[in-house]
Short mmCIF file of C-alpha atoms and ligand atoms in Angstrom, two decimals:
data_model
loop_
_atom_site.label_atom_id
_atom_site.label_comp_id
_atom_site.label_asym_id
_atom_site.label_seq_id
_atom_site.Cartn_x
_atom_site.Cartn_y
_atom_site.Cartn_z
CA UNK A 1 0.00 0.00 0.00
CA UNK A 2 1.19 3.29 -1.03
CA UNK A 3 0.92 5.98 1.60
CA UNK A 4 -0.71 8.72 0.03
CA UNK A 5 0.78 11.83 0.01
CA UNK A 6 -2.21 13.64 1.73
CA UNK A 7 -2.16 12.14 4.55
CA UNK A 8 1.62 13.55 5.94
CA UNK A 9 0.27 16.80 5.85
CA UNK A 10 -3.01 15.36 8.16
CA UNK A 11 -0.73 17.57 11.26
CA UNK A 12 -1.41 21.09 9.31
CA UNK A 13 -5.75 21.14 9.54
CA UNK A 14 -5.83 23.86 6.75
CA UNK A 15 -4.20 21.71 4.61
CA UNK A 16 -6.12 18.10 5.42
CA UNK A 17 -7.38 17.49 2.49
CA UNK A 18 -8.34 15.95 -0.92
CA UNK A 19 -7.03 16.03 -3.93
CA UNK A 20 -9.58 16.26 -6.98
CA UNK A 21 -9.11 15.67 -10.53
CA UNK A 22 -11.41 17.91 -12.54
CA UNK A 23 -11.59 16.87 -16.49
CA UNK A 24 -9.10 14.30 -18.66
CA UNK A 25 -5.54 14.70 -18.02
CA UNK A 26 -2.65 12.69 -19.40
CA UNK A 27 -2.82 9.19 -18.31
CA UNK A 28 0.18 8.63 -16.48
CA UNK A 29 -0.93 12.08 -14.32
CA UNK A 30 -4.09 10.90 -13.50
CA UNK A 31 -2.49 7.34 -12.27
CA UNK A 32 -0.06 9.40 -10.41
CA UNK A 33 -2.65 11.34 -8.56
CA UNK A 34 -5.00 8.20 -8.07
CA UNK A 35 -1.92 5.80 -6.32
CA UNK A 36 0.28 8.75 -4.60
CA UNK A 37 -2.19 11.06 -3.78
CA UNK A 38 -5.34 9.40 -3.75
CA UNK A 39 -7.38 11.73 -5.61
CA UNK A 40 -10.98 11.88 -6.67
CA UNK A 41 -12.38 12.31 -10.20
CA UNK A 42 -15.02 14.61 -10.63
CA UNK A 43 -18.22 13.00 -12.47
CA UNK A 44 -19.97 14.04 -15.15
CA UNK A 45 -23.44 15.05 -15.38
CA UNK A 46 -25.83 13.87 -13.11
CA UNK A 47 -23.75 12.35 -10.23
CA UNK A 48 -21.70 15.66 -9.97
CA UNK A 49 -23.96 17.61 -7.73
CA UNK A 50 -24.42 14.37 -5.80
CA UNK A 51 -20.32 13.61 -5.40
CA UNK A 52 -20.13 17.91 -4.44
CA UNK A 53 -22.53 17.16 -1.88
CA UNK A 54 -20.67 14.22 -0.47
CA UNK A 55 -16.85 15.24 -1.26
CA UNK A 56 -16.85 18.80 -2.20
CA UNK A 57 -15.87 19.79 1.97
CA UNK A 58 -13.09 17.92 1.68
CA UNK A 59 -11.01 19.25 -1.45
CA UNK A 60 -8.41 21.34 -0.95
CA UNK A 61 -6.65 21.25 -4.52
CA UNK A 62 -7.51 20.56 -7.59
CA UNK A 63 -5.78 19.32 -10.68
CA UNK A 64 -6.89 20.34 -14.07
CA UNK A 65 -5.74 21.32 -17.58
CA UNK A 66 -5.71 24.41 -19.83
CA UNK A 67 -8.45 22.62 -21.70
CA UNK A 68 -11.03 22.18 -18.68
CA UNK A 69 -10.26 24.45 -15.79
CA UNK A 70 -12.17 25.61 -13.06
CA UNK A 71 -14.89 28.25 -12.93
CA UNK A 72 -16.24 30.12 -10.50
CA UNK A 73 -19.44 28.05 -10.04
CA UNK A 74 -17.07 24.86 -9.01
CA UNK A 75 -15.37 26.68 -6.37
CA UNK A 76 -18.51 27.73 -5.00
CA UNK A 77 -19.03 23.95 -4.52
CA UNK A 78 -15.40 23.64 -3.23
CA UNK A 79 -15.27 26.02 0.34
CA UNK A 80 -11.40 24.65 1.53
CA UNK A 81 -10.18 25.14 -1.83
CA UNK A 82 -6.46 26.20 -1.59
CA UNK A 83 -5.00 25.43 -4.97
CA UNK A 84 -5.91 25.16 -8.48
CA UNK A 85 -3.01 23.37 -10.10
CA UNK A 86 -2.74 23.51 -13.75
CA UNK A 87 -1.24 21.24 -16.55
CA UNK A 88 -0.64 23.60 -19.21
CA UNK A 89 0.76 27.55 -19.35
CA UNK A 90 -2.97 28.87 -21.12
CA UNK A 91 -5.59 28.84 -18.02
CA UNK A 92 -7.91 30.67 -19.57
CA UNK A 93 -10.43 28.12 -18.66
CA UNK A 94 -10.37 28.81 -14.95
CA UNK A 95 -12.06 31.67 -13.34
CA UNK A 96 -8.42 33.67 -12.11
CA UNK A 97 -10.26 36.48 -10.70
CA UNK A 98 -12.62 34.71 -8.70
CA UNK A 99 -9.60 32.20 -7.60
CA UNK A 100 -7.84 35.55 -6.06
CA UNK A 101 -10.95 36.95 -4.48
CA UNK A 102 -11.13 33.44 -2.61
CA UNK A 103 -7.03 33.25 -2.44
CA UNK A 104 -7.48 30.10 -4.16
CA UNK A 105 -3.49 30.07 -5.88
CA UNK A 106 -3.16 29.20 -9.64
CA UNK A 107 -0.57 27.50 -10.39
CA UNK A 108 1.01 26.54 -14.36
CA UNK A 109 3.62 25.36 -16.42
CA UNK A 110 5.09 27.98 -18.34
CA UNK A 111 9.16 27.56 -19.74
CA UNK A 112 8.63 23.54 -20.20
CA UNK A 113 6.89 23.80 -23.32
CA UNK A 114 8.07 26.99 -25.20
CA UNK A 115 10.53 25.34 -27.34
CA UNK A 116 7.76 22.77 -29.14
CA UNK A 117 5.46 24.98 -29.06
CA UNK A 118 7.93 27.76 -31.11
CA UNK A 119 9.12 24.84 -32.90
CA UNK A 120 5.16 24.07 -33.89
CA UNK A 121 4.76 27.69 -34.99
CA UNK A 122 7.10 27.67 -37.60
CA UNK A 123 6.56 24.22 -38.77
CA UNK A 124 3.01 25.68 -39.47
CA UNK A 125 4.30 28.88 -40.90
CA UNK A 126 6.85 26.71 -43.62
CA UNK A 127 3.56 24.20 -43.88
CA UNK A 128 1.33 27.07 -44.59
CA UNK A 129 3.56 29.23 -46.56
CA UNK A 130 5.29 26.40 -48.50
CA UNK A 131 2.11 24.47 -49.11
CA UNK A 132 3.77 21.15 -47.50
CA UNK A 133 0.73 19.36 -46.20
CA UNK A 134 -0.99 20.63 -49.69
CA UNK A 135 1.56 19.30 -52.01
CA UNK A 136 1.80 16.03 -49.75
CA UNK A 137 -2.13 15.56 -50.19
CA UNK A 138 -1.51 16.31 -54.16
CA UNK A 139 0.71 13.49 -54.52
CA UNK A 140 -1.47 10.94 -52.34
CA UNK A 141 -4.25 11.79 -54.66
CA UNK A 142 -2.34 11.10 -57.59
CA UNK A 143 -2.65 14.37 -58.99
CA UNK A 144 0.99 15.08 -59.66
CA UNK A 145 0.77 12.37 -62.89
CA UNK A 146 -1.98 13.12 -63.39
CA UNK A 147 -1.53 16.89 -63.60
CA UNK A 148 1.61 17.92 -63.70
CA UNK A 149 3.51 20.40 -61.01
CA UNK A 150 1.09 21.53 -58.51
CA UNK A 151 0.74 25.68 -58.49
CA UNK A 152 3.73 27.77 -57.09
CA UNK A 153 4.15 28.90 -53.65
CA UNK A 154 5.73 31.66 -51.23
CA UNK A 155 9.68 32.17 -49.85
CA UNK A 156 9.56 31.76 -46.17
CA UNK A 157 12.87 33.64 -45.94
CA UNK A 158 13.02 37.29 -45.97
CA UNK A 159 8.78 37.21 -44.99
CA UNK A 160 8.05 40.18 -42.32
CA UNK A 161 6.72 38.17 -39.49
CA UNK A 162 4.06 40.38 -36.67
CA UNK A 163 3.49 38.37 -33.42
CA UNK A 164 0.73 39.35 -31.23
CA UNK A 165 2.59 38.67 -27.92
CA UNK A 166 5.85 38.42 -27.47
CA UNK A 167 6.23 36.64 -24.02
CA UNK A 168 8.27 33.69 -23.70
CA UNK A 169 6.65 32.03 -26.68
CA UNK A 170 6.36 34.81 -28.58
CA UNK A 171 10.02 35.62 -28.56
CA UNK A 172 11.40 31.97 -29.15
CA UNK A 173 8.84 31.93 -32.49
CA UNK A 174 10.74 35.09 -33.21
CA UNK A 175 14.45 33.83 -32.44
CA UNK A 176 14.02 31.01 -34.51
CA UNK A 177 12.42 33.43 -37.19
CA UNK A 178 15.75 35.00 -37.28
CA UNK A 179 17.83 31.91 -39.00
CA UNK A 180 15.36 32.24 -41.54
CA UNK A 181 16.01 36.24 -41.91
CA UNK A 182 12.80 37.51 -41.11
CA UNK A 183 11.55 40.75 -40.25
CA UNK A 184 10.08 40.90 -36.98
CA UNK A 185 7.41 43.27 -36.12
CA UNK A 186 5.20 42.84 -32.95
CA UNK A 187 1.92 43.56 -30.72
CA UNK A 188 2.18 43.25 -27.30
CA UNK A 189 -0.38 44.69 -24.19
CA UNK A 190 2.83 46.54 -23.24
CA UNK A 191 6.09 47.97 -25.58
CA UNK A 192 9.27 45.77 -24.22
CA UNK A 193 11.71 48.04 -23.22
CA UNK A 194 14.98 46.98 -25.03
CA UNK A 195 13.31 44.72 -27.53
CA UNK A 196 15.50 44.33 -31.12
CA UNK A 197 11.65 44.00 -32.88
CA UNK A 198 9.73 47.20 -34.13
CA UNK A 199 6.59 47.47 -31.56
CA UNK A 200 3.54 48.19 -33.38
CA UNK A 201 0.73 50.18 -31.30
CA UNK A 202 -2.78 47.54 -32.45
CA UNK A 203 -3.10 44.15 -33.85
CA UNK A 204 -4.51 46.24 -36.98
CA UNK A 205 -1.33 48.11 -37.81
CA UNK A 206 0.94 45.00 -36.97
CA UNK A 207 -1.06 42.61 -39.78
CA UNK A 208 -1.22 45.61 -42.35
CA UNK A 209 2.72 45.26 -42.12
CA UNK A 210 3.42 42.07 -42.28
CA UNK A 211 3.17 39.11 -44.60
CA UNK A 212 2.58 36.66 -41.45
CA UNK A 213 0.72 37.11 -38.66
CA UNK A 214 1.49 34.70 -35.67
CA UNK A 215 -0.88 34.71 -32.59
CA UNK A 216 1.23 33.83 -29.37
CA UNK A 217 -0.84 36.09 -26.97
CA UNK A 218 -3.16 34.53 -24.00
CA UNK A 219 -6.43 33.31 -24.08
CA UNK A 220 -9.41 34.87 -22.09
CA UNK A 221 -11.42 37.81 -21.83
CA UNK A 222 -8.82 40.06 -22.40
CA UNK A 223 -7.72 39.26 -25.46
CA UNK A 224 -10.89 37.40 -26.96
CA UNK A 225 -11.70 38.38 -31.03
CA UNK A 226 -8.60 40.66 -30.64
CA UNK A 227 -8.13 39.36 -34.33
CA UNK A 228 -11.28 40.44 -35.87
CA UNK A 229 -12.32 40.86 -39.63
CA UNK A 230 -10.79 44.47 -39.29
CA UNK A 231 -7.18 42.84 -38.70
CA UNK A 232 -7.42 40.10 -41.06
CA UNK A 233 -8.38 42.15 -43.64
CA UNK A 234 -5.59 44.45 -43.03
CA UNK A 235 -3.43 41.31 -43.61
CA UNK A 236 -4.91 40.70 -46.88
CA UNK A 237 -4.84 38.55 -49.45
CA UNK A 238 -1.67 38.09 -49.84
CA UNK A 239 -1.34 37.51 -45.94
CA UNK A 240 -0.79 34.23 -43.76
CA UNK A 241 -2.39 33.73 -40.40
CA UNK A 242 -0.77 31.14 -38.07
CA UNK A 243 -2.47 30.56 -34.64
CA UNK A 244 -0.54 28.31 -32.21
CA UNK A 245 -2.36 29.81 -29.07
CA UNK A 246 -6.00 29.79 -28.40
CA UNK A 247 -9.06 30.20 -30.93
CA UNK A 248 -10.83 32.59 -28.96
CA UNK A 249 -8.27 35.32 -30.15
CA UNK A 250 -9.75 35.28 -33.74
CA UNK A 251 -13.08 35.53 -34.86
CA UNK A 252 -12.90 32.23 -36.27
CA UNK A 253 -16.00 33.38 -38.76
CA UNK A 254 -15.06 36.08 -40.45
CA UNK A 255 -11.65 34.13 -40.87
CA UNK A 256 -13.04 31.25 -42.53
CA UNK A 257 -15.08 33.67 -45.48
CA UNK A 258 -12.34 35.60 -45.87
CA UNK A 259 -9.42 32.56 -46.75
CA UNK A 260 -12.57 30.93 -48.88
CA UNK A 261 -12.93 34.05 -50.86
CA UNK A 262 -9.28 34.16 -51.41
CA UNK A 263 -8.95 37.41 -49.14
CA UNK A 264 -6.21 35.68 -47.04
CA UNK A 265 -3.89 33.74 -48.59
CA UNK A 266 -3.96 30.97 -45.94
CA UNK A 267 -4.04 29.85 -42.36
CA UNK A 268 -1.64 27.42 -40.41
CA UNK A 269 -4.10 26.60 -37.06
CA UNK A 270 -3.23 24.44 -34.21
CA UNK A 271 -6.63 25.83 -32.00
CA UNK A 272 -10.11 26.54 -33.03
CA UNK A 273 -12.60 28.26 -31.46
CA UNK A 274 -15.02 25.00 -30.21
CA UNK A 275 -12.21 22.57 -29.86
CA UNK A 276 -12.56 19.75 -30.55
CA UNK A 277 -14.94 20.82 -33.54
CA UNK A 278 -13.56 22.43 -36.00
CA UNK A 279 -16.39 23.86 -38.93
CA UNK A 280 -16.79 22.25 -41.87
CA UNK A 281 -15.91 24.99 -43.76
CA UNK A 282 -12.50 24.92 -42.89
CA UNK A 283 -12.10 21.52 -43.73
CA UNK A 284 -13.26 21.99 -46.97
CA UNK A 285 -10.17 24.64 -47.63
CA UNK A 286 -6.73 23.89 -48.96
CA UNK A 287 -5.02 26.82 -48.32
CA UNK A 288 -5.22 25.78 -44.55
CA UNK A 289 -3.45 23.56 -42.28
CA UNK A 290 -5.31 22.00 -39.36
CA UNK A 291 -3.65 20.38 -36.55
CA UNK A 292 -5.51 18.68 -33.57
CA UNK A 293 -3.98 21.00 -30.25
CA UNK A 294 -0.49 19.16 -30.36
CA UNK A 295 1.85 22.35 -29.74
CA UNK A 296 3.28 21.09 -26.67
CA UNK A 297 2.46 17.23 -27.47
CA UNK A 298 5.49 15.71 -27.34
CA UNK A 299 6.89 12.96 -25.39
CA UNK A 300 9.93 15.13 -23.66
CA UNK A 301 7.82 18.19 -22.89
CA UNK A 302 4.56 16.55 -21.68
CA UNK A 303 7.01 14.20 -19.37
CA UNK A 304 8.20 18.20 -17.78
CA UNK A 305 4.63 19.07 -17.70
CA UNK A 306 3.48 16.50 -15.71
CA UNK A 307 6.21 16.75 -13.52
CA UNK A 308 6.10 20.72 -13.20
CA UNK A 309 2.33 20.22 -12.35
CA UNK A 310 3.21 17.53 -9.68
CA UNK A 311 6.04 19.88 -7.81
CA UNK A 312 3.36 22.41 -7.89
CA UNK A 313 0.92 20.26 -5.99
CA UNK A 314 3.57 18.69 -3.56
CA UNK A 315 4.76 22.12 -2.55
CA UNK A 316 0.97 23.32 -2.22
CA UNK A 317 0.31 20.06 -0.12
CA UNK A 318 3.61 20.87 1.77
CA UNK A 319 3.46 24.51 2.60
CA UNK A 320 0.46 26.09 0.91
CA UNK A 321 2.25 27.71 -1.61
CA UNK A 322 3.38 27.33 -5.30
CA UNK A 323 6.35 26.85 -7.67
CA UNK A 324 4.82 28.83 -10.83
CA UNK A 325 2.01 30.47 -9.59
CA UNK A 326 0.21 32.78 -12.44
CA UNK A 327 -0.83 36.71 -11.19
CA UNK A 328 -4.56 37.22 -12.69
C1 8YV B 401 -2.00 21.78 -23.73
C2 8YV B 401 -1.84 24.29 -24.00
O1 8YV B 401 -2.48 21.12 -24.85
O2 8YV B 401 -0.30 24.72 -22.29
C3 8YV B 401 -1.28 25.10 -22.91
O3 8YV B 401 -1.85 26.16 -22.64
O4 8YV B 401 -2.67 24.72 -24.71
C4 8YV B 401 -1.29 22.95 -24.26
O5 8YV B 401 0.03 22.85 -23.88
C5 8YV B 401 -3.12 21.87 -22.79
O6 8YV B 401 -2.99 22.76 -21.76
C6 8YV B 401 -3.30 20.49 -22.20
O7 8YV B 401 -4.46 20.37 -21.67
#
């Protein structure tokens, strides 16, 4: 029998507690938190009021992801909630504000993943630009015998790249940009003092500069449709939109009508608006490539994830505080 790692801390009342799992994590986590920590899962649908009733007293942290999250309506339920420990550096999907007006912490896992998700962004920006995944679907189809050369496409090097946000992955996209020559322009909430790229005041007069747009900024209410029809257009036709960090910054919409009416040029998208549904539409276009969320799926950074997330919950369990706590 394992002990579970609860129960040392049984001395310190405030922190006697449970441990509870909200939404699907990566399975070796959630084993982790079931043997060494003995955690609960919160149900779905009908038996969830029913297990808050019975359990919800007792939890003092919960583990979640950037995907699922915890609103304000859960920690209603949850009264000794200390600790909302994240797997994932976007958590938009948990209710920050209400977390500090409870001094519930936040914790997540930024620096782990930067590199693949940077690495992801330009992969989509050569896919998009290049037409890889395009010319790969040409030859599966058979149309390259068939037809002949498929139709031209762009340089990567030399493009003028605007970022909207240039934190940490914002400026890894951008240092790796720079092997490829680039001209980096960006939009940030705030100029960075010292920065070597041009600051450009609105997302407007960054995309009306630049022949790819990469969104790199936070999800959430703050930045939600910050990438409206007004911006894209002001990309253009000729323009590329890459989006490696949450849907909700574009209006997904007007983005889809404009690359079908050949208004964009195309769109390299790892997250959609309704995840996991993305619209038809988009499906039906070429000039796009689509990939399922995977920015930071690999083996090596998910393995630091996991094990960022679990520090963070030992040290909450420990002493009530945080490694990488996030300030709303
Ligand atoms: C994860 C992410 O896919 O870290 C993030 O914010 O979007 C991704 O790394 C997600 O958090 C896992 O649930």
């Amino acid at each position: 029998m394992v002990a579970v790692k609860t129960a040392v801390h049984q001395s310190d009342s405030s922190r006697s507690g449970r441990v509870l799992r909200v939404g699907p994590l990566k399975p070796s986590l959630m084993d982790t938190l079931v043997s060494e920590y003995d955690a609960l899962e919160l149900p779905e649908g009908d038996e969830r009021d029913q297990f808050l009733d019975a359990h919800g007293e007792s939890i003092i942290a919960v583990v979640t992801s950037g995907r699922t999250g915890v609103d304000a309506a859960l920690m209603e339920r949850l009264p000794r909630l200390g600790a909302v420990v994240n797997f994932g550096v976007g958590y938009d999907a948990t209710d920050v504000d209400s977390a500090a007006e409870r001094g519930i912490g936040v914790s997540n896992t930024p620096d782990v993943l930067t590199d693949c998700v940077a690495d992801l962004a330009v992969g989509l920006v050569i896919d998009t630009v290049r037409g890889v995944s395009s010319a790969e679907r040409f030859v599966r189809a058979g149309r390259w015998a068939a037809e002949g050369n498929p139709p031209l496409t762009r340089q990567v090097t030399g493009k003028r790249v605007g970022i909207i946000g240039m934190g940490r992955i914002g400026s890894a996209i951008a240092h790796r940009l720079g092997g490829f020559r680039c001209t980096v322009s960006y939009h940030n909430r705030h100029e960075i003092d010292g920065s070597p790229y041009a600051y450009a005041a609105g997302p407007t007069a960054l995309a009306e500069s630049v022949d790819v747009l990469i969104i790199a900024a936070s999800g959430g209410a703050g930045t939600a449709q910050l990438v409206d029809r007004a911006v894209l257009e002001a990309l253009g036709p000729q323009g590329y939109l890459i989006n490696i960090a949450r849907g909700s910054v574009v209006d997904e919409e007007a983005m889809i009508e404009l690359l079908a009416a050949g208004q964009l040029a195309g769109a390299g998208l790892d997250v959609f608006a309704h995840e996991p549904n993305v619209p038809a539409a988009l499906l039906a276009l070429d000039n796009v490539v689509l990939l399922p969320h995977v920015g930071s799926a690999t083996v090596e950074t998910r393995a630091a994830m996991e094990a960022l997330t679990l520090e963070n919950l030992d040290r909450f369990l420990a002493d009530g505080t945080l490694v990488t706590p996030v300030t709303p």
